[in-house]
Coordinates of C-alpha atoms and ligand atoms in Angstrom, one line a residue:
M1 CA 23.3 9.9 0.9
R2 CA 20.2 8.0 -0.2
V3 CA 19.3 5.1 2.0
L4 CA 16.8 2.3 1.0
V5 CA 14.8 1.4 4.1
T6 CA 13.2 -2.0 3.6
G7 CA 10.3 -2.5 5.9
G8 CA 10.1 1.3 6.2
T9 CA 6.4 1.4 7.1
G10 CA 6.8 -1.0 10.0
Y11 CA 7.4 -0.1 13.7
I12 CA 11.2 0.2 13.7
G13 CA 11.6 1.0 10.0
S14 CA 9.2 4.0 10.1
T15 CA 11.1 5.4 13.1
A16 CA 14.3 5.0 11.2
V17 CA 12.9 6.9 8.2
E18 CA 11.8 9.8 10.5
I19 CA 15.2 10.0 12.2
L20 CA 17.2 9.6 9.0
L21 CA 15.2 12.4 7.3
G22 CA 15.8 14.6 10.2
Q23 CA 19.6 14.1 9.8
G24 CA 19.5 15.0 6.1
F25 CA 19.5 11.6 4.5
E26 CA 17.4 11.0 1.4
I27 CA 15.1 8.0 1.7
S28 CA 13.6 5.3 -0.5
I29 CA 11.2 2.7 1.1
L30 CA 10.4 -0.8 0.0
D31 CA 7.5 -2.3 1.9
D32 CA 4.6 -4.6 0.9
C33 CA 2.6 -3.2 3.9
S34 CA 1.7 -6.8 4.9
M35 CA 2.5 -5.7 8.5
G36 CA 3.3 -2.0 8.1
H37 CA 1.2 1.0 7.5
A38 CA 1.4 3.2 4.4
D39 CA 0.1 6.2 6.4
T40 CA 3.5 6.4 8.1
V41 CA 5.3 7.4 4.9
P42 CA 6.3 11.1 5.1
A43 CA 6.3 13.6 2.3
G44 CA 9.5 13.7 0.2
V45 CA 10.2 10.0 0.4
R46 CA 10.3 7.6 -2.6
F47 CA 7.9 4.8 -1.6
I48 CA 7.8 1.5 -3.5
Q49 CA 4.9 -0.6 -2.3
G50 CA 6.4 -3.9 -3.3
S51 CA 7.9 -7.2 -2.0
L52 CA 11.4 -8.3 -1.2
L53 CA 10.5 -11.4 -3.2
N54 CA 10.0 -9.5 -6.4
A55 CA 13.4 -8.8 -7.9
A56 CA 12.1 -6.1 -10.3
E57 CA 10.5 -4.2 -7.4
V58 CA 13.7 -4.6 -5.3
A59 CA 15.8 -3.3 -8.2
D60 CA 13.5 -0.3 -8.7
A61 CA 13.6 0.5 -4.9
L62 CA 17.4 0.3 -5.0
A63 CA 17.8 2.7 -7.9
G64 CA 19.9 5.7 -6.9
C65 CA 20.6 4.4 -3.4
D66 CA 24.0 4.4 -1.7
A67 CA 23.2 2.1 1.2
V68 CA 20.4 -0.2 2.7
M69 CA 18.9 -0.5 6.1
H70 CA 17.1 -3.8 5.9
F71 CA 14.2 -4.1 8.4
A72 CA 11.7 -5.9 6.2
G73 CA 10.7 -9.4 7.2
K74 CA 8.4 -11.7 9.2
S75 CA 9.1 -11.5 12.9
L76 CA 6.5 -13.4 14.9
V77 CA 8.1 -16.3 16.7
G78 CA 4.8 -18.3 17.2
E79 CA 3.8 -17.9 13.5
S80 CA 7.3 -19.0 12.5
V81 CA 6.8 -22.4 14.2
E82 CA 3.5 -22.8 12.3
K83 CA 4.8 -21.5 9.0
P84 CA 8.6 -22.2 8.8
D85 CA 8.6 -22.2 5.0
L86 CA 7.0 -18.8 4.8
Y87 CA 9.6 -17.4 7.2
H88 CA 12.4 -19.0 5.2
S89 CA 11.0 -17.6 2.0
V90 CA 10.4 -14.0 3.0
N91 CA 13.4 -13.6 5.4
V92 CA 16.1 -15.7 3.8
D93 CA 15.2 -15.9 0.1
G94 CA 14.0 -12.2 0.3
T95 CA 17.4 -11.1 1.6
R96 CA 19.2 -13.2 -1.1
I97 CA 17.3 -11.3 -3.7
L98 CA 18.1 -8.0 -2.0
L99 CA 21.9 -8.8 -1.9
D100 CA 21.9 -10.0 -5.5
E101 CA 20.2 -6.8 -6.7
M102 CA 22.5 -4.7 -4.6
R103 CA 25.5 -6.3 -6.3
K104 CA 24.0 -5.6 -9.7
Q105 CA 23.8 -1.9 -8.8
S106 CA 27.2 -1.8 -7.0
I107 CA 25.6 -0.9 -3.7
T108 CA 28.0 -2.2 -1.0
K109 CA 26.6 -1.0 2.3
I110 CA 24.0 -2.7 4.4
V111 CA 22.8 -2.6 8.0
F112 CA 20.6 -5.6 8.8
S113 CA 18.0 -6.1 11.6
S114 CA 19.2 -9.4 13.2
S115 CA 17.9 -10.6 16.5
A116 CA 18.8 -12.0 19.9
A117 CA 16.7 -15.0 18.8
T118 CA 19.9 -16.2 16.9
Y119 CA 21.4 -17.2 20.3
G120 CA 18.6 -19.4 21.6
E121 CA 19.1 -20.4 25.3
P122 CA 22.3 -18.8 26.5
K123 CA 24.9 -20.6 28.5
V124 CA 26.3 -17.4 29.8
V125 CA 24.6 -14.1 30.5
P126 CA 25.1 -11.2 29.5
I127 CA 25.3 -12.6 26.0
L128 CA 28.4 -11.7 23.8
E129 CA 28.3 -11.6 20.0
T130 CA 30.8 -14.5 20.2
A131 CA 28.3 -16.7 22.1
E132 CA 27.1 -20.0 20.6
T133 CA 24.1 -19.6 18.2
N134 CA 21.4 -22.2 18.7
P135 CA 18.1 -20.6 17.7
T136 CA 15.1 -22.4 19.3
N137 CA 12.6 -21.4 16.7
P138 CA 12.4 -20.9 12.9
Y139 CA 12.4 -17.1 13.1
G140 CA 15.7 -17.1 14.9
A141 CA 17.1 -19.6 12.5
T142 CA 16.2 -17.4 9.5
K143 CA 18.0 -14.4 11.2
L144 CA 21.1 -16.6 11.8
A145 CA 21.0 -17.9 8.2
I146 CA 20.9 -14.3 6.9
D147 CA 23.8 -13.3 9.2
H148 CA 25.8 -16.2 7.6
M149 CA 24.7 -15.2 4.1
I150 CA 25.9 -11.6 4.7
T151 CA 29.3 -12.8 6.0
K152 CA 29.7 -14.8 2.9
E153 CA 28.6 -11.9 0.7
A154 CA 31.2 -9.7 2.4
S155 CA 34.0 -12.1 1.9
E156 CA 33.2 -13.1 -1.7
H157 CA 31.9 -9.8 -3.0
G158 CA 33.4 -7.1 -0.7
I159 CA 30.3 -5.6 0.8
S160 CA 30.5 -3.7 4.0
A161 CA 27.8 -4.8 6.4
A162 CA 26.6 -4.6 10.0
S163 CA 24.1 -7.0 11.6
L164 CA 22.5 -5.6 14.7
R165 CA 21.1 -8.2 17.0
Y166 CA 18.3 -6.5 18.8
F167 CA 17.0 -7.7 22.1
N168 CA 13.5 -6.2 22.9
V169 CA 12.7 -3.0 21.2
A170 CA 10.2 -0.7 22.9
G171 CA 9.0 2.9 23.1
A172 CA 7.9 5.2 20.3
L173 CA 8.8 8.4 18.5
K174 CA 6.5 11.5 18.2
A175 CA 6.8 12.8 14.6
D176 CA 5.0 16.0 13.4
R177 CA 2.4 13.9 11.8
G178 CA 1.7 11.8 14.9
W179 CA 3.3 8.9 16.9
L180 CA 5.3 6.2 15.2
A181 CA 4.7 3.2 17.4
E182 CA 3.9 -0.5 17.6
R183 CA 0.8 -1.2 15.6
H184 CA 1.3 -4.9 15.2
N185 CA -1.7 -7.3 14.7
P186 CA -1.3 -9.6 16.6
E187 CA 0.8 -7.7 19.1
T188 CA 3.1 -10.1 20.8
H189 CA 5.4 -7.6 22.6
L190 CA 5.1 -7.2 26.4
I191 CA 4.9 -3.4 27.0
P192 CA 2.0 -2.6 24.6
N193 CA 0.2 -5.7 25.8
V194 CA 0.6 -4.8 29.5
L195 CA -0.7 -1.3 28.7
C196 CA -3.8 -2.8 27.0
S197 CA -4.5 -5.2 29.8
T198 CA -8.0 -5.1 31.3
Q199 CA -9.9 -6.9 34.1
A200 CA -11.8 -8.8 31.4
N201 CA -8.6 -9.6 29.4
P202 CA -5.7 -9.4 31.8
V203 CA -2.1 -9.8 30.6
K204 CA -0.6 -13.2 31.3
I205 CA 2.7 -13.6 33.2
F206 CA 4.2 -16.8 31.8
G207 CA 6.0 -18.5 34.6
T208 CA 6.4 -17.2 38.2
D209 CA 8.9 -19.9 39.3
W210 CA 11.9 -19.0 37.2
P211 CA 15.3 -18.8 39.0
T212 CA 15.1 -15.0 39.2
A213 CA 14.6 -12.7 42.2
D214 CA 10.8 -12.4 41.7
G215 CA 10.3 -15.6 39.7
T216 CA 9.5 -14.0 36.4
C217 CA 11.6 -13.9 33.2
I218 CA 14.1 -11.1 32.7
R219 CA 14.5 -9.5 29.4
D220 CA 16.7 -6.6 28.0
Y221 CA 14.8 -3.7 26.5
V222 CA 16.1 -0.9 24.2
H223 CA 14.2 2.3 23.2
V224 CA 13.6 2.5 19.5
I225 CA 15.2 5.9 19.3
D226 CA 18.4 4.6 20.8
L227 CA 18.2 1.7 18.5
I228 CA 18.1 3.9 15.4
D229 CA 20.9 6.0 16.8
A230 CA 23.0 2.7 16.7
H231 CA 21.9 2.1 13.1
I232 CA 23.1 5.4 11.9
K233 CA 26.4 5.0 13.8
A234 CA 26.7 1.5 12.2
L235 CA 25.9 2.9 8.8
N236 CA 28.6 5.6 9.2
S237 CA 31.1 3.0 10.3
L238 CA 30.8 1.1 7.0
G239 CA 33.3 1.4 4.2
A240 CA 35.9 -1.4 4.4
A241 CA 34.7 -4.8 3.1
G242 CA 33.6 -7.0 6.0
H243 CA 30.7 -7.9 8.3
E244 CA 30.4 -6.9 12.0
I245 CA 27.8 -8.2 14.3
Y246 CA 26.7 -6.0 17.3
N247 CA 24.2 -6.7 20.1
L248 CA 21.8 -3.9 20.8
G249 CA 20.1 -3.8 24.2
S250 CA 20.6 -1.8 27.4
G251 CA 23.0 -4.3 29.0
S252 CA 20.7 -4.8 31.9
G253 CA 17.3 -6.5 32.3
Y254 CA 13.8 -6.0 33.7
S255 CA 11.6 -8.8 35.0
V256 CA 8.1 -9.2 33.7
R257 CA 6.8 -8.0 37.2
E258 CA 9.0 -5.0 37.0
V259 CA 7.6 -4.1 33.6
V260 CA 4.0 -4.5 34.9
K261 CA 5.0 -2.2 37.8
A262 CA 6.6 0.4 35.6
A263 CA 3.4 0.4 33.4
S264 CA 1.1 0.5 36.4
D265 CA 3.1 3.6 37.8
A266 CA 2.8 5.3 34.4
I267 CA -0.9 4.6 34.1
G268 CA -1.7 5.5 37.7
H269 CA -3.3 2.2 38.8
Q270 CA -2.4 -1.5 39.2
I271 CA -2.6 -3.1 35.8
P272 CA -4.5 -6.4 36.0
F273 CA -2.4 -9.5 35.3
V274 CA -2.8 -13.2 35.7
D275 CA 0.0 -15.6 36.8
S276 CA 0.2 -18.4 34.2
P277 CA 2.4 -21.5 33.6
R278 CA 5.8 -21.2 31.9
R279 CA 5.8 -21.1 28.1
A280 CA 7.9 -23.8 26.4
G281 CA 11.2 -22.5 25.0
D282 CA 11.3 -19.3 27.1
P283 CA 14.8 -18.8 28.6
A284 CA 14.8 -17.4 32.2
V285 CA 17.1 -14.5 31.5
L286 CA 18.2 -12.8 28.3
I287 CA 20.5 -9.8 28.7
A288 CA 22.8 -8.4 26.0
D289 CA 26.5 -7.6 26.5
I290 CA 26.6 -4.3 24.5
S291 CA 30.3 -3.5 25.1
K292 CA 31.2 -4.1 21.5
A293 CA 28.6 -1.5 20.2
K294 CA 29.8 0.9 22.9
R295 CA 33.4 0.5 22.0
M296 CA 33.3 0.3 18.2
L297 CA 30.3 2.5 17.4
A298 CA 30.6 4.9 20.4
W299 CA 27.0 4.1 21.1
E300 CA 25.2 4.4 24.4
P301 CA 21.5 3.9 25.0
T302 CA 20.1 6.7 27.2
R303 CA 16.4 6.0 27.6
D304 CA 15.2 3.8 30.5
M305 CA 12.1 1.7 31.1
T306 CA 10.2 4.6 32.5
T307 CA 10.7 6.5 29.2
M308 CA 9.9 3.4 27.1
V309 CA 6.6 2.8 28.9
A310 CA 5.7 6.6 29.0
D311 CA 6.3 6.9 25.2
T312 CA 4.3 3.8 24.4
L313 CA 1.4 4.9 26.6
N314 CA 1.4 8.4 25.0
S315 CA 1.4 6.9 21.6
M316 CA -1.7 4.9 22.5
A317 CA -3.6 8.0 23.8
Ligands
NAD401 N1 10.5 -5.4 17.4 C1 11.5 -6.1 18.0 O1 11.6 -6.1 19.3 C2 12.6 -6.8 17.2 C3 13.5 -7.5 17.9 C4 14.5 -8.1 17.1 C5 14.5 -8.0 15.7 N2 13.6 -7.3 15.1 C6 13.6 -7.2 13.6 O2 13.5 -5.9 13.2 C7 12.8 -5.7 12.0 C8 11.7 -4.7 12.1 O3 10.8 -5.2 13.2 P1 9.4 -4.4 13.5 O4 9.1 -4.7 14.9 O5 9.5 -3.0 13.0 O6 8.5 -5.3 12.6 P2 7.3 -4.8 11.6 O7 6.5 -6.1 11.3 O8 6.5 -3.7 12.2 O9 8.0 -4.3 10.3 C9 8.5 -5.2 9.3 C10 8.0 -4.6 8.0 O10 8.4 -5.5 6.9 C11 7.4 -5.4 6.0 N3 7.5 -6.7 5.2 C12 7.2 -7.9 5.6 N4 7.4 -8.8 4.5 C13 7.8 -8.1 3.5 C14 8.1 -8.4 2.1 N5 8.1 -9.6 1.6 N6 8.5 -7.4 1.3 C15 8.5 -6.1 1.8 N7 8.2 -5.7 3.0 C16 7.8 -6.7 3.9 C17 6.1 -5.3 6.8 O11 5.0 -4.9 6.0 C18 6.5 -4.4 7.9 O12 6.2 -3.0 7.5 C19 12.3 -7.1 11.6 O13 13.2 -7.7 10.7 C20 12.4 -7.9 13.0 O14 12.6 -9.3 12.8 C21 12.6 -6.7 15.8

């Protein structure tokens, strides 16, 4: 089976490419490398350096493929507030083009990278897939719009689709050619930022007066290797027309102070940090209910925070 991995030179997409190849899938990649890195592309892969917004490039990338894993997109929450039109264009319009070109080539299977940002501030935690969706930023709104678009495509045109709503993805994968890891610029994710913290530029802890045990926000983290395992299980579950949405996390949470402690333990000294005021729009606790993915995909994450931090640290060495 040949899979088109859009965004296949980015953090999660490049990890997917590596694991899919290892399991015998053939791979095509479409990525404009605006955030990704062409040096992650392994030998034996068909790589189209092009944009989701260019229908001819999308059609070329889809040629000969049986299914799509769609990771490409813009994913910085802060940037999405400043540039909502850019986010709508790349994420929503780009996915529209992808679905249209898939239909022209009779490709009916897609696994999409959705996000916990579709839920916004939850009324109930852990969050179920049936929870209300009230995104609090344009990034989350684009992911929700795409989920709706895919549902419509499935009912009108019979595609078989899975949207995977990731919580916080972390960790890294060591490939023969080196580590596949977060190389975002700017880096907005907590674990790499904690590991880069210095006395001169200490990591900020946003809010120490939240209604949690240690006063800092709690988030749910999933290792990127476990995440890709879920993608492959989701891909293998496709066939009948329809659209399923699954949360992917660990089903439990770590506070920001716990992440700093895990990183300090891994590095062998106390990582410098500075307590700072709350950030607007940050919910206190975000934890996924992952029972649907466990039940329907027979998926179970196995890597904990210690492994996520250790792999990220090793990838930075
Ligand atoms: N990292 C997380 O914790 C997390 C959480 C929830 C959802 N997601 C989603 O997962 C996906 C992958 O995330 P990531 O962390 O690997 O991000 P990333 O930025 O590393 O990867 C995205 C890739 O998409 C490519 N891209 C961007 N615009 C494009 C376009 N117009 N045409 C073709 N390629 C384009 C980029 O060059 C990059 O390689 C994204 O859709 C993101 O929204 C990530």
